[in-house]
Structures are given as structure tokens and as C-alpha cells.
Amino acid sequence: MLRRRLDATGRATCDILRELDPDADTPLVHASRHGGAADTLTMLENLQRGDPVSPARFSMSVHNAVLGVHSISRAHHRPLQALGACGDEFDAILYEAYGYLLEGYPAVVGVFSEGPLPPTYEGYTEHPGTACVVGMRLTLHQGRPLTATKPAHRAHPTPVTVMNWLDGDATYLDGRHRWQLGQA
């Protein structure tokens, strides 16, 4: 089902979710700024030409489609959140996860993805330039501590920016807040 329904970015997202949540027992938060923009644009172009829109393609173009397919394939029955936040997706993942952690969940898996962007969008929106996915298992009591302060300037991190930051290429990650990872 995953190969047939999902594009490469969706399959990579599901692979990360499976690795970070092997027992399918944590809340999942997925954010993507553009979601399935390529499919949505194709459907709009089809409508403009008077061609029919595939119901299957339409159902996979909505923002929560990847989490829905994942939850069915893994029999995942915990909370799922699909977010789009106009460039603030990384911050939104952390805020949403923090809410679940405060409710008593021991961990939350957050995934940030971007699919390929159609050439029509180039120059009109920020994009990492490639399809990419990054995932994190977030807890209140294990791993590296994360702190936030207000940034000097507001940025719109992409999954690639987050990967580089997690890899230690930068001390801070600027978004709505300036995020800093402590030592384990």
C-alpha cells in the first residue's frame, strides 16, 4: 500500500516513522510547508483543461494523507497531527509535541518533510531545493536538552537546515524561536 499510494517523500516519511516508533504507540506530528504541491498543481491543471480528477490522487493530496496511510499500514491508534505553518513548521512540531508530552505521553515522534516543488512555484516561495525528510523522537527526560529563546531575526528552517543543525553544523536553529541543543 505504501509503494502504490505514496510518493518518494511520503515513503521516506513512513520509513522514519516506523524507525522512530517501532511499536506504533506514540503520538505522531508531521509538518510540511508545501505538502503535495506537485500533485495539487497537476490536479488544478487537469480541472482547467476539463479533465477529471482522480479521487485517489485527490485523497493523497491532502495534508494528513501520509499520516493516514501510515496509521492504516501500522495499525497506529495514537494521536496524529498534520501541520502546515507558513514556514514555522519546525517550531509547530516542537510546540505540538510539547503539548502531548505535558499530557503525559512518554514520547512523541515529530517528522518534518518537503516534497519536490513544481517549477511553477520557483521564485515565489522558500524551499530547500530538494525533497527531504527529518524525524526526531522527543521526550521530556532523555536525550539532549533543547532550549528556546527569541531569535535576533526570524528564519524559516527547512528539513535540510534541521538535519544540519542536528548534525552539529550550527549552534542555533532560528525559527520563531532560537533553538539550542545541549549535550547528552
Short mmCIF file of C-alpha atoms in Angstrom, two decimals:
data_model
loop_
_atom_site.label_atom_id
_atom_site.label_comp_id
_atom_site.label_asym_id
_atom_site.label_seq_id
_atom_site.Cartn_x
_atom_site.Cartn_y
_atom_site.Cartn_z
CA MET A 1 0.00 0.00 0.00
CA LEU A 2 2.83 2.42 0.82
CA ARG A 3 4.59 1.97 -2.53
CA ARG A 4 1.39 2.35 -4.53
CA ARG A 5 -0.16 5.32 -2.69
CA LEU A 6 2.81 7.42 -1.58
CA ASP A 7 5.45 9.32 -3.48
CA ALA A 8 9.13 9.04 -2.50
CA THR A 9 8.84 11.75 0.18
CA GLY A 10 5.78 10.04 1.70
CA ARG A 11 7.55 6.67 1.75
CA ALA A 12 10.62 8.22 3.38
CA THR A 13 8.36 9.85 5.99
CA CYS A 14 6.73 6.49 6.74
CA ASP A 15 10.15 4.80 6.95
CA ILE A 16 11.28 7.35 9.55
CA LEU A 17 8.02 7.00 11.48
CA ARG A 18 8.45 3.21 11.54
CA GLU A 19 12.06 3.51 12.78
CA LEU A 20 11.30 6.08 15.49
CA ASP A 21 8.03 4.48 16.60
CA PRO A 22 8.52 0.72 16.03
CA ASP A 23 5.63 -0.28 18.32
CA ALA A 24 3.23 2.32 16.87
CA ASP A 25 2.48 3.63 20.35
CA THR A 26 3.46 7.32 20.40
CA PRO A 27 1.67 10.41 19.11
CA LEU A 28 2.93 11.47 15.67
CA VAL A 29 3.34 15.04 14.47
CA HIS A 30 4.12 15.62 10.79
CA ALA A 31 4.72 19.03 9.27
CA SER A 32 5.29 20.08 5.70
CA ARG A 33 5.18 23.59 4.35
CA HIS A 34 4.09 22.65 0.84
CA GLY A 35 2.73 19.12 1.27
CA GLY A 36 1.84 17.54 -2.08
CA ALA A 37 2.08 20.79 -4.05
CA ALA A 38 3.11 19.00 -7.27
CA ASP A 39 0.03 16.74 -7.21
CA THR A 40 -2.28 19.61 -6.26
CA LEU A 41 -0.98 21.74 -9.12
CA THR A 42 -1.39 18.83 -11.57
CA MET A 43 -5.00 18.34 -10.45
CA LEU A 44 -5.74 22.05 -10.86
CA GLU A 45 -4.25 22.00 -14.36
CA ASN A 46 -6.40 18.94 -15.18
CA LEU A 47 -9.52 20.76 -13.97
CA GLN A 48 -8.62 23.79 -16.05
CA ARG A 49 -8.43 21.58 -19.17
CA GLY A 50 -11.76 19.97 -18.24
CA ASP A 51 -10.15 16.61 -17.41
CA PRO A 52 -11.47 14.58 -14.47
CA VAL A 53 -9.59 14.44 -11.18
CA SER A 54 -8.72 11.04 -9.80
CA PRO A 55 -10.36 10.51 -6.38
CA ALA A 56 -7.31 8.51 -5.25
CA ARG A 57 -4.93 11.30 -6.29
CA PHE A 58 -7.13 13.88 -4.58
CA SER A 59 -7.25 11.87 -1.35
CA MET A 60 -3.44 11.68 -1.33
CA SER A 61 -3.04 15.43 -1.89
CA VAL A 62 -4.43 16.48 1.49
CA HIS A 63 -2.00 17.41 4.24
CA ASN A 64 -2.78 14.46 6.50
CA ALA A 65 -2.66 11.77 3.78
CA VAL A 66 0.80 10.44 4.67
CA LEU A 67 -0.10 10.03 8.35
CA GLY A 68 -3.39 8.41 7.38
CA VAL A 69 -1.74 5.82 5.15
CA HIS A 70 0.92 5.21 7.80
CA SER A 71 -1.67 4.74 10.55
CA ILE A 72 -3.57 2.20 8.46
CA SER A 73 -0.46 0.24 7.47
CA ARG A 74 0.91 0.13 11.04
CA ALA A 75 -2.42 -0.10 12.95
CA HIS A 76 -1.41 3.08 14.77
CA HIS A 77 -4.17 4.27 17.13
CA ARG A 78 -2.46 7.13 18.97
CA PRO A 79 -2.98 10.83 18.17
CA LEU A 80 -1.81 12.11 14.78
CA GLN A 81 -1.28 15.73 13.79
CA ALA A 82 -0.54 17.03 10.29
CA LEU A 83 0.63 20.63 10.28
CA GLY A 84 1.36 23.36 7.77
CA ALA A 85 2.63 26.55 9.38
CA CYS A 86 3.72 29.01 6.67
CA GLY A 87 7.44 28.50 7.28
CA ASP A 88 7.18 27.85 11.02
CA GLU A 89 6.80 24.07 10.71
CA PHE A 90 9.77 23.18 12.91
CA ASP A 91 8.53 25.38 15.74
CA ALA A 92 4.99 24.00 15.27
CA ILE A 93 6.25 20.40 15.57
CA LEU A 94 8.00 21.22 18.84
CA TYR A 95 5.04 23.12 20.31
CA GLU A 96 2.58 20.37 19.39
CA ALA A 97 4.90 17.65 20.74
CA TYR A 98 5.38 19.58 23.96
CA GLY A 99 1.61 19.65 24.47
CA TYR A 100 1.41 15.86 24.14
CA LEU A 101 4.36 15.42 26.49
CA LEU A 102 2.68 17.65 29.10
CA GLU A 103 -0.45 15.49 28.76
CA GLY A 104 1.64 12.55 29.97
CA TYR A 105 2.77 10.77 26.81
CA PRO A 106 6.33 9.50 27.38
CA ALA A 107 7.48 10.36 23.84
CA VAL A 108 6.31 12.00 20.61
CA VAL A 109 7.70 11.45 17.14
CA GLY A 110 8.00 14.58 15.00
CA VAL A 111 8.71 14.47 11.27
CA PHE A 112 9.37 17.44 9.01
CA SER A 113 9.24 16.85 5.27
CA GLU A 114 9.29 18.68 1.97
CA GLY A 115 8.46 17.08 -1.34
CA PRO A 116 9.62 18.22 -4.75
CA LEU A 117 8.32 21.65 -5.68
CA PRO A 118 6.88 22.23 -9.17
CA PRO A 119 8.88 24.64 -11.36
CA THR A 120 5.84 26.96 -11.40
CA TYR A 121 6.48 27.74 -7.70
CA GLU A 122 10.18 28.58 -8.09
CA GLY A 123 10.98 32.11 -7.04
CA TYR A 124 7.68 32.52 -5.20
CA THR A 125 8.32 30.51 -2.05
CA GLU A 126 11.18 29.24 0.08
CA HIS A 127 12.15 25.62 -0.46
CA PRO A 128 15.25 23.56 0.32
CA GLY A 129 15.69 22.75 -3.37
CA THR A 130 15.26 19.02 -2.91
CA ALA A 131 12.83 16.55 -1.41
CA CYS A 132 13.88 15.83 2.17
CA VAL A 133 12.63 14.38 5.46
CA VAL A 134 13.95 14.58 9.03
CA GLY A 135 12.49 12.92 12.12
CA MET A 136 13.00 13.25 15.87
CA ARG A 137 11.85 11.28 18.89
CA LEU A 138 11.07 13.87 21.55
CA THR A 139 10.80 13.29 25.30
CA LEU A 140 10.99 15.38 28.45
CA HIS A 141 13.51 13.17 30.25
CA GLN A 142 16.01 11.60 27.81
CA GLY A 143 18.46 12.68 25.15
CA ARG A 144 19.82 16.14 24.53
CA PRO A 145 18.06 19.09 26.21
CA LEU A 146 16.50 21.69 23.93
CA THR A 147 16.16 25.33 24.94
CA ALA A 148 14.48 28.24 23.21
CA THR A 149 14.99 32.00 23.22
CA LYS A 150 13.72 34.71 20.92
CA PRO A 151 15.89 34.92 17.77
CA ALA A 152 17.62 38.09 16.60
CA HIS A 153 15.96 37.52 13.23
CA ARG A 154 13.18 35.15 12.29
CA ALA A 155 14.02 32.41 9.81
CA HIS A 156 12.10 29.59 8.12
CA PRO A 157 14.05 26.37 8.69
CA THR A 158 13.70 23.55 6.19
CA PRO A 159 14.24 19.84 6.85
CA VAL A 160 17.79 20.22 5.43
CA THR A 161 18.52 23.08 7.84
CA VAL A 162 17.26 20.97 10.74
CA MET A 163 19.36 17.97 9.66
CA ASN A 164 22.50 20.12 9.51
CA TRP A 165 21.74 21.63 12.91
CA LEU A 166 21.15 18.20 14.49
CA ASP A 167 24.42 17.06 12.92
CA GLY A 168 26.24 19.82 14.79
CA ASP A 169 26.88 22.21 11.89
CA ALA A 170 25.31 25.11 13.80
CA THR A 171 24.92 26.07 17.45
CA TYR A 172 21.47 27.57 17.00
CA LEU A 173 18.49 26.99 14.73
CA ASP A 174 16.45 30.12 14.16
CA GLY A 175 12.73 29.92 13.56
CA ARG A 176 10.08 31.72 15.59
CA HIS A 177 12.46 30.95 18.43
CA ARG A 178 16.18 30.33 18.53
CA TRP A 179 16.64 26.65 19.41
CA GLN A 180 19.79 25.30 21.02
CA LEU A 181 20.65 21.66 21.69
CA GLY A 182 22.56 20.88 24.86
CA GLN A 183 24.92 17.97 25.44
CA ALA A 184 23.59 14.48 26.13
#
